[in-house]
Tab-separated table of C-alpha atoms in Angstrom:
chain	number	residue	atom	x	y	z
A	1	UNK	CA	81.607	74.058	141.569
A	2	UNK	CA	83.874	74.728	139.005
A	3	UNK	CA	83.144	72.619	135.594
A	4	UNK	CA	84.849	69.115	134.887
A	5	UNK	CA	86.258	68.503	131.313
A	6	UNK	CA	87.021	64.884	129.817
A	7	UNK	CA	89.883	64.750	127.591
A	8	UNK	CA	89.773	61.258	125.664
A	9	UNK	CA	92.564	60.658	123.466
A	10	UNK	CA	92.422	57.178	121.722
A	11	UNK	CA	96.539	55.486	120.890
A	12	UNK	CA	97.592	52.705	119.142
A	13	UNK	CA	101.370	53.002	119.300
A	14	UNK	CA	101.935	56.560	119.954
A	15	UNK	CA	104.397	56.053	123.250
A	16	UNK	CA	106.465	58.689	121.812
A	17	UNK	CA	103.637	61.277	122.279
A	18	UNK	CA	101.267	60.812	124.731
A	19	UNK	CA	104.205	62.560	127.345
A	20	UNK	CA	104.197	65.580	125.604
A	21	UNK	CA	100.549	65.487	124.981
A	22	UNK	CA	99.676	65.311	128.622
A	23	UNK	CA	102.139	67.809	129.412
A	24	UNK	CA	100.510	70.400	126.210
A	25	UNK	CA	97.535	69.762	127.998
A	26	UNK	CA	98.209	70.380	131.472
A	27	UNK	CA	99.633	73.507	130.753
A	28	UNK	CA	96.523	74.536	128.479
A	29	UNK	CA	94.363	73.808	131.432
A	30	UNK	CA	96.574	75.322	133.944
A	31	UNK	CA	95.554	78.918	132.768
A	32	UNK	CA	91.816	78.047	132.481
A	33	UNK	CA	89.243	78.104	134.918
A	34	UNK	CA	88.325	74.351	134.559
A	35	UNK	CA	89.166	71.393	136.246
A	36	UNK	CA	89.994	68.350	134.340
A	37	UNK	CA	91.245	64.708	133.450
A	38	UNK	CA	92.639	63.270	130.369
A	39	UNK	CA	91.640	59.738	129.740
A	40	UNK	CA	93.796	57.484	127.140
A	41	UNK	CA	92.249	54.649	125.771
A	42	UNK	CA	94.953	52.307	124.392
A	43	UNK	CA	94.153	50.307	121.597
A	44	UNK	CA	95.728	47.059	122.114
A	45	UNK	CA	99.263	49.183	121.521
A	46	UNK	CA	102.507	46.745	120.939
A	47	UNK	CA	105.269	49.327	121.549
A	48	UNK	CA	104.800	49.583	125.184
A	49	UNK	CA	102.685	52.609	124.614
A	50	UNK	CA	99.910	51.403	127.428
A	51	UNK	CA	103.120	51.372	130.150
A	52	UNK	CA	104.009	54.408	129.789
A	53	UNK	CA	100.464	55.837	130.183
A	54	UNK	CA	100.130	53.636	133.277
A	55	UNK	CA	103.713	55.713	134.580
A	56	UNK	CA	101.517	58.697	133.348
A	57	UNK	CA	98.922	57.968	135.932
A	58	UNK	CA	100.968	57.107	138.596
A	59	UNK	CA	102.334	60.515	138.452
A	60	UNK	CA	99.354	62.822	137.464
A	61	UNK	CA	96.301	62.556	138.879
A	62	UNK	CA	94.507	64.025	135.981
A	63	UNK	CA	95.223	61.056	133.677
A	64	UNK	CA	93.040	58.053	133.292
A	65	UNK	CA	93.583	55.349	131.096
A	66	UNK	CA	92.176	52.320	129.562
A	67	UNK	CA	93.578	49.145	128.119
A	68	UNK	CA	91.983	47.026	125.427
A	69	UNK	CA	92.352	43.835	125.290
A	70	UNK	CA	93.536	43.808	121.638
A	71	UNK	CA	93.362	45.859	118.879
A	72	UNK	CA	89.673	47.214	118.317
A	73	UNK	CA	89.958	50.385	116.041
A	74	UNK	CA	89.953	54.182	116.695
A	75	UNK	CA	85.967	54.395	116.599
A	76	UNK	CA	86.034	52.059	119.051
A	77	UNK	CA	88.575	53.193	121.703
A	78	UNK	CA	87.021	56.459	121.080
A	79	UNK	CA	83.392	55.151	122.186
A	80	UNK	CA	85.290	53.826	125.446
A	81	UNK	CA	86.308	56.947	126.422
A	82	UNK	CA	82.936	58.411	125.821
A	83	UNK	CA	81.589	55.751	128.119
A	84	UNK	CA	84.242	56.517	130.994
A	85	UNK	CA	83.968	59.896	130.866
A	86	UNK	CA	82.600	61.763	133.440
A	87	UNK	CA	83.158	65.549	132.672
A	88	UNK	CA	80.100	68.326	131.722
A	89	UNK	CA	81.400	67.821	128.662
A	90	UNK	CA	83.841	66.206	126.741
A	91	UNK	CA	86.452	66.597	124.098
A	92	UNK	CA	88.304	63.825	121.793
A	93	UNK	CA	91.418	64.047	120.150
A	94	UNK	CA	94.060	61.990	118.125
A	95	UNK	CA	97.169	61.316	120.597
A	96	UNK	CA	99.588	62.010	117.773
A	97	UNK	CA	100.077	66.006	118.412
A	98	UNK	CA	98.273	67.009	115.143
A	99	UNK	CA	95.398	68.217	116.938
A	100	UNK	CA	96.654	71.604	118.162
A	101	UNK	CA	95.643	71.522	122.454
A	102	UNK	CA	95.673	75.598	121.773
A	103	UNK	CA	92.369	75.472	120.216
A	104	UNK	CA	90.691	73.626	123.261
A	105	UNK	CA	90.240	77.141	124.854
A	106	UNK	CA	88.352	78.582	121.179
A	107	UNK	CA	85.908	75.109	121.939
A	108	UNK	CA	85.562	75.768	125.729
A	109	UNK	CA	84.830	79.410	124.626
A	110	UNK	CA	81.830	78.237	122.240
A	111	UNK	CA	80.562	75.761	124.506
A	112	UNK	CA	79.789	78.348	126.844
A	113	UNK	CA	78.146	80.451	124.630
A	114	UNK	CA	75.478	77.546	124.242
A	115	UNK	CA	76.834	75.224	121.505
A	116	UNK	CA	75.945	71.686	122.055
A	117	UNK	CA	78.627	70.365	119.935
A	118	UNK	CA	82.176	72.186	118.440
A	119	UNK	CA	83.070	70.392	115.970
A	120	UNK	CA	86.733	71.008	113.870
A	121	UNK	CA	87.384	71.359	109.814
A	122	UNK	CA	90.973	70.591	108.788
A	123	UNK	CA	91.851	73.061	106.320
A	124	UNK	CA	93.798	71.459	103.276
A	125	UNK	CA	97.110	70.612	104.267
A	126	UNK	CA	98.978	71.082	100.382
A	127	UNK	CA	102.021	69.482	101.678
A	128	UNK	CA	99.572	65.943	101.404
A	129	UNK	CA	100.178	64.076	98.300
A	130	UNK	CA	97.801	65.029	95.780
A	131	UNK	CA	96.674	61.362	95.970
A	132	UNK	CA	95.535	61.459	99.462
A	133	UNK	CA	93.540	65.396	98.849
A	134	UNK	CA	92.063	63.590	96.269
A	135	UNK	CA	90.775	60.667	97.946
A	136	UNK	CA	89.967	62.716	100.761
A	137	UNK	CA	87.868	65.094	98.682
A	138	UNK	CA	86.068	61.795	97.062
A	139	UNK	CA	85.569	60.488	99.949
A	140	UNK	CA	83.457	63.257	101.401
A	141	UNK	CA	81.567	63.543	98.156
A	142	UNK	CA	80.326	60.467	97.947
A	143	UNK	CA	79.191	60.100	101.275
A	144	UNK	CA	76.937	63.309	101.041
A	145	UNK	CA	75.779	62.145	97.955
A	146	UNK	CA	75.009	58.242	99.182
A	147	UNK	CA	73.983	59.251	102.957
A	148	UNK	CA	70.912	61.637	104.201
A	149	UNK	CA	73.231	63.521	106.371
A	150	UNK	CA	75.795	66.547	105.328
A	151	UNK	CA	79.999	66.147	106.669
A	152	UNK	CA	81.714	68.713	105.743
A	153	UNK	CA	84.849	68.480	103.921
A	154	UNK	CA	87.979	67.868	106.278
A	155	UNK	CA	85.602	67.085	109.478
A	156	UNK	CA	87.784	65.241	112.180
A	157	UNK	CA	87.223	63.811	115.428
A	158	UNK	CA	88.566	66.764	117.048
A	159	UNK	CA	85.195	67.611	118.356
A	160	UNK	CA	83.671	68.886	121.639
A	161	UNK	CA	80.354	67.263	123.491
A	162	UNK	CA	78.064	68.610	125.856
A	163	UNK	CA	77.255	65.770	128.680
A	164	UNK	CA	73.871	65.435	127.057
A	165	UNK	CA	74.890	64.828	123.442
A	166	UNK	CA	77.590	62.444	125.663
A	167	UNK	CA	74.687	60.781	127.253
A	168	UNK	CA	73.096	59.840	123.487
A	169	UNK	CA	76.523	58.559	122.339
A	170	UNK	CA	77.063	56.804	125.314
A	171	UNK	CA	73.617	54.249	124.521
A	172	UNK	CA	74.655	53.705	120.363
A	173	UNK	CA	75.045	49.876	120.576
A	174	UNK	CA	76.013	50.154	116.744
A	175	UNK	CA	79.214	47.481	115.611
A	176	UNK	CA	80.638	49.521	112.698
A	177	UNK	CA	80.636	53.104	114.669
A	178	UNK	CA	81.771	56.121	112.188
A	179	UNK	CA	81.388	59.461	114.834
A	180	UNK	CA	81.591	61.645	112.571
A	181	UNK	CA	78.057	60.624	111.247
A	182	UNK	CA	76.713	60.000	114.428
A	183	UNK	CA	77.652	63.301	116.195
A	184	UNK	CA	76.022	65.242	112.572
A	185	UNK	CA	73.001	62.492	112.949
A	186	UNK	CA	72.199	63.138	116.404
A	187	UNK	CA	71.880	67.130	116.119
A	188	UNK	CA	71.549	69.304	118.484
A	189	UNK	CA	73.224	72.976	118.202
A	190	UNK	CA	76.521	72.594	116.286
A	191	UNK	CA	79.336	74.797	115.347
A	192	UNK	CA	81.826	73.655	113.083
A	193	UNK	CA	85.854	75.802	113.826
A	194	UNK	CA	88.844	75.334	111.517
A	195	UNK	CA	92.019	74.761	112.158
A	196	UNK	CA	95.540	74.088	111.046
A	197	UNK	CA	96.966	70.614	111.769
A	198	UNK	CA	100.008	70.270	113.277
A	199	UNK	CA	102.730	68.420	112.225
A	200	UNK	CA	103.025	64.715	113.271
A	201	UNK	CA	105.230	65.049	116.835
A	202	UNK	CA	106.401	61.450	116.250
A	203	UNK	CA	105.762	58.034	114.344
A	204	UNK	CA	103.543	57.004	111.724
A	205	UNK	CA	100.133	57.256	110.781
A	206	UNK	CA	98.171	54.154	111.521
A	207	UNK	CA	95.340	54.545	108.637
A	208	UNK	CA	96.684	52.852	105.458
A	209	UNK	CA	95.364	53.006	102.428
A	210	UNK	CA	93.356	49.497	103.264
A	211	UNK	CA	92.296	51.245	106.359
A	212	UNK	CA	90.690	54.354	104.858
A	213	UNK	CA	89.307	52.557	102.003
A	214	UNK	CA	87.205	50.503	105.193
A	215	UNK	CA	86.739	53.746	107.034
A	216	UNK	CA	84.623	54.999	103.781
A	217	UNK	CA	82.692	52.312	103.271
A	218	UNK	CA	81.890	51.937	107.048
A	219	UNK	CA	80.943	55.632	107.209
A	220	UNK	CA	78.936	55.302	103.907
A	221	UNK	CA	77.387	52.081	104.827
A	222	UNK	CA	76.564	53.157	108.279
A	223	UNK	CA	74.003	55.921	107.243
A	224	UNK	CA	73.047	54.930	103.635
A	225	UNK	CA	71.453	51.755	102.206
A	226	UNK	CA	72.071	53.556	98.751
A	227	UNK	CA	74.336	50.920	97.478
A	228	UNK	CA	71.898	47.906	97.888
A	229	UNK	CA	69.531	50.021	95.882
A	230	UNK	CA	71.794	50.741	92.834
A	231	UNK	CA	72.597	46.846	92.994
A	232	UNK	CA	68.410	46.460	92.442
A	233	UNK	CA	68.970	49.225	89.884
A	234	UNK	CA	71.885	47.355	87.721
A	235	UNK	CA	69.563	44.505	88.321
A	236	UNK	CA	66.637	46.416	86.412
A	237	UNK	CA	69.252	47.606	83.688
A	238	UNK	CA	70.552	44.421	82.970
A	239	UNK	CA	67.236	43.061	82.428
A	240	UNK	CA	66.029	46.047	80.378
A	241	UNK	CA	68.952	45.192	78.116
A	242	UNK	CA	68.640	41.646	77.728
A	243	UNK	CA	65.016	43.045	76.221
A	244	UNK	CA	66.297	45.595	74.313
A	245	UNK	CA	68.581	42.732	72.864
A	246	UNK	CA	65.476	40.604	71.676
A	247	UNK	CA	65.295	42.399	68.571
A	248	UNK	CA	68.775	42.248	67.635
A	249	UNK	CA	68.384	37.919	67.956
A	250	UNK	CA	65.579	37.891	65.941
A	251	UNK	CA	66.817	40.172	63.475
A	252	UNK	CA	69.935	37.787	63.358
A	253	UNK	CA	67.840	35.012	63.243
A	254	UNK	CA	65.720	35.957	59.808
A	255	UNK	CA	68.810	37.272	58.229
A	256	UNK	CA	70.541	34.022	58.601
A	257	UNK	CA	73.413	35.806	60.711
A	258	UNK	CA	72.955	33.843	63.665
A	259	UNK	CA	74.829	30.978	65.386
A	260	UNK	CA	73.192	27.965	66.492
A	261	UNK	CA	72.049	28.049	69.700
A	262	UNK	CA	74.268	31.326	70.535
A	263	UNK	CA	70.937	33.688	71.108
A	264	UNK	CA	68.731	31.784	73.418
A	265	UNK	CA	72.057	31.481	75.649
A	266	UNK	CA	73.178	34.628	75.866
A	267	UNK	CA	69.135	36.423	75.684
A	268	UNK	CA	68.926	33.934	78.861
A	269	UNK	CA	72.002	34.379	80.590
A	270	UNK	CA	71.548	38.130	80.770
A	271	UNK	CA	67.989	37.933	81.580
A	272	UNK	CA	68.436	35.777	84.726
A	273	UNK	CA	71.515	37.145	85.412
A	274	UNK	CA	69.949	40.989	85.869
A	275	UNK	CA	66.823	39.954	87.724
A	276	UNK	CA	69.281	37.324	90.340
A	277	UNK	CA	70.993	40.753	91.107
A	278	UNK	CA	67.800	42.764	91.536
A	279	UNK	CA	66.707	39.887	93.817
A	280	UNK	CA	69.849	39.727	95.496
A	281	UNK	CA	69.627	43.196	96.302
A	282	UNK	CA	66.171	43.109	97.774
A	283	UNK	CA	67.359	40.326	100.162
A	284	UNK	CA	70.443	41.823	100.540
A	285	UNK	CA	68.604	45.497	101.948
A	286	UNK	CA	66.642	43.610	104.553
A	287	UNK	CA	69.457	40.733	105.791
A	288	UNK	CA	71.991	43.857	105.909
A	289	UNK	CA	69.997	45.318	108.378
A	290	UNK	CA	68.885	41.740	110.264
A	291	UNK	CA	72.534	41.381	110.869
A	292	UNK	CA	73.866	44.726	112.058
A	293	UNK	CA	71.127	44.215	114.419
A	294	UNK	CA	71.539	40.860	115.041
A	295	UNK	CA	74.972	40.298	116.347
A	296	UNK	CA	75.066	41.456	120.068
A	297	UNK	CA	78.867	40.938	120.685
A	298	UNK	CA	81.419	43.979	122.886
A	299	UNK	CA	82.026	46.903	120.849
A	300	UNK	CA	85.194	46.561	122.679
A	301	UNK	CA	86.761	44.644	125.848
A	302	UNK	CA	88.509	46.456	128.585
A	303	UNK	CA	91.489	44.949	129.979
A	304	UNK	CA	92.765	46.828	132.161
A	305	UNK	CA	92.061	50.590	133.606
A	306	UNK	CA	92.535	52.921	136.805
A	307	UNK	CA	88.689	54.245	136.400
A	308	UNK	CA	86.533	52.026	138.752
């Protein structure tokens, strides 16, 4: 039987583009030897974006969709469609055109010669601010240098899955989901392609400033417990110093430089103050993990959708 490919494309107000983007696909799949269904996972959308994909369906049979109940974030909508999808393997993409469908045939092409996963590497786009190529740049950085995995620089969720590295995704349970981790986690044989991205067909993008600045620390957060450490480090400094300053008081204190009751307060303060942040930090490694684990709540919470 000829092979099945899952197209998930999570929106959040993208009405303007998921018609052309099923259309771009259809015709990419209508000269390759695959069968296939494109399922859109709307993201609690306010600009009648989830009616038009319901139109969508009633006129294609190869689209799917699925309707959140609110607003539950792109990693999110994106581990819905994993879950619905029921292809031999399965490819994600933004819905806002600037993942080119053209290179779908270069990922079905390495898939077959045995890759697991086909990732994509956006090459540096220099008509981006230099603020954003910056960030961007800082961004990956720091997470290879706080995490114990490697992301390369400009890795997007453009990415194709074999139905067994689908299957592993499909059981992560975690609440603050960063994919990009996860896929590079989880191994399996990988292939990384780059590409080009497209211009934006229509609208804006959705990840603010505010919204990056969480995606970093979710990513970093999510495969690193780095951070608590260096708090138990400052903790150790701080300390260290407040010893180190013992000399300096008592030096004060014979040369008749010192202030009355100025050097026990601040020899104290900083004393306490370093070794409360080192012990805040110890608690802080073990209740971080306690309460990822902890709270059992929906990743997300389907409210309506045409897959039974």
């Amino acid at each position: 039987m000829t092979k099945l490919v899952s197209v998930v494309v999570p929106v959040y107000n993208e009405k303007d583009n998921v018609v052309l983007l099923s259309q771009t696909l259809r015709d990419t799949f209508a000269v390759l030897p695959y069968r296939y269904n494109t399922i859109f996972v709307d993201d609690g959308s306010t600009d009648g974006t989830a009616d038009v994909i319901r139109r969508l369906a009633a006129e294609n049979k190869h689209v799917r969709y699925i309707s959140f109940s609110r607003n539950f974030g792109h990693q999110a909508a994106l581990k819905a469609g994993l879950d619905m999808a029921d292809g031999d393997c399965v490819i994600s993409m933004d819905g806002d055109m600037q993942h080119p469908p053209e290179l779908i045939p270069v990922m079905l092409q390495k898939w077959e010669e045995g890759y697991d996963v086909v990732y994509t590497l956006r090459r540096e786009d220099e008509n981006l601010s230099y603020f954003k190529r910056t960030t961007s740049n800082a961004f990956y950085s720091m997470l290879n240098r706080l995490s114990d995995i490697t992301i390369e620089k400009g890795a997007a969720d453009f990415r194709l899955l074999n139905r067994n590295v689908v299957e592993v995704v499909r059981n992560f349970q975690e609440s603050d989901l960063f994919f990009r981790g996860l896929v590079k986690w989880s191994g399996f044989k990988q292939l990384g392609i780059e590409y080009d991205p497209a211009k934006r067909n229509s609208g804006v993008s959705k990840y603010t400033f505010k919204k990056m600045m969480r995606f970093a620390l979710q990513g970093i957060t999510s495969f690193s417990t780095k951070p608590l450490y260096a708090a138990i480090y400052l903790g150790f400094v701080f300390s260290l110093l407040a010893l180190l300053y013992i000399p300096y008081v008592l030096y004060s204190y014979w040369m008749g430089h010192v202030i009355s009751g100025w050097a026990s307060i601040i020899v104290t303060i900083a004393f306490f103050g370093g070794m409360q942040l080192m012990i805040l930090g110890i608690i802080g490694l073990y209740l971080g993990k306690l309460f990822m684990q902890s709270k059992k709540r929906p990743i997300y919470i389907v409210k309506e959708s045409n897959i039974s």
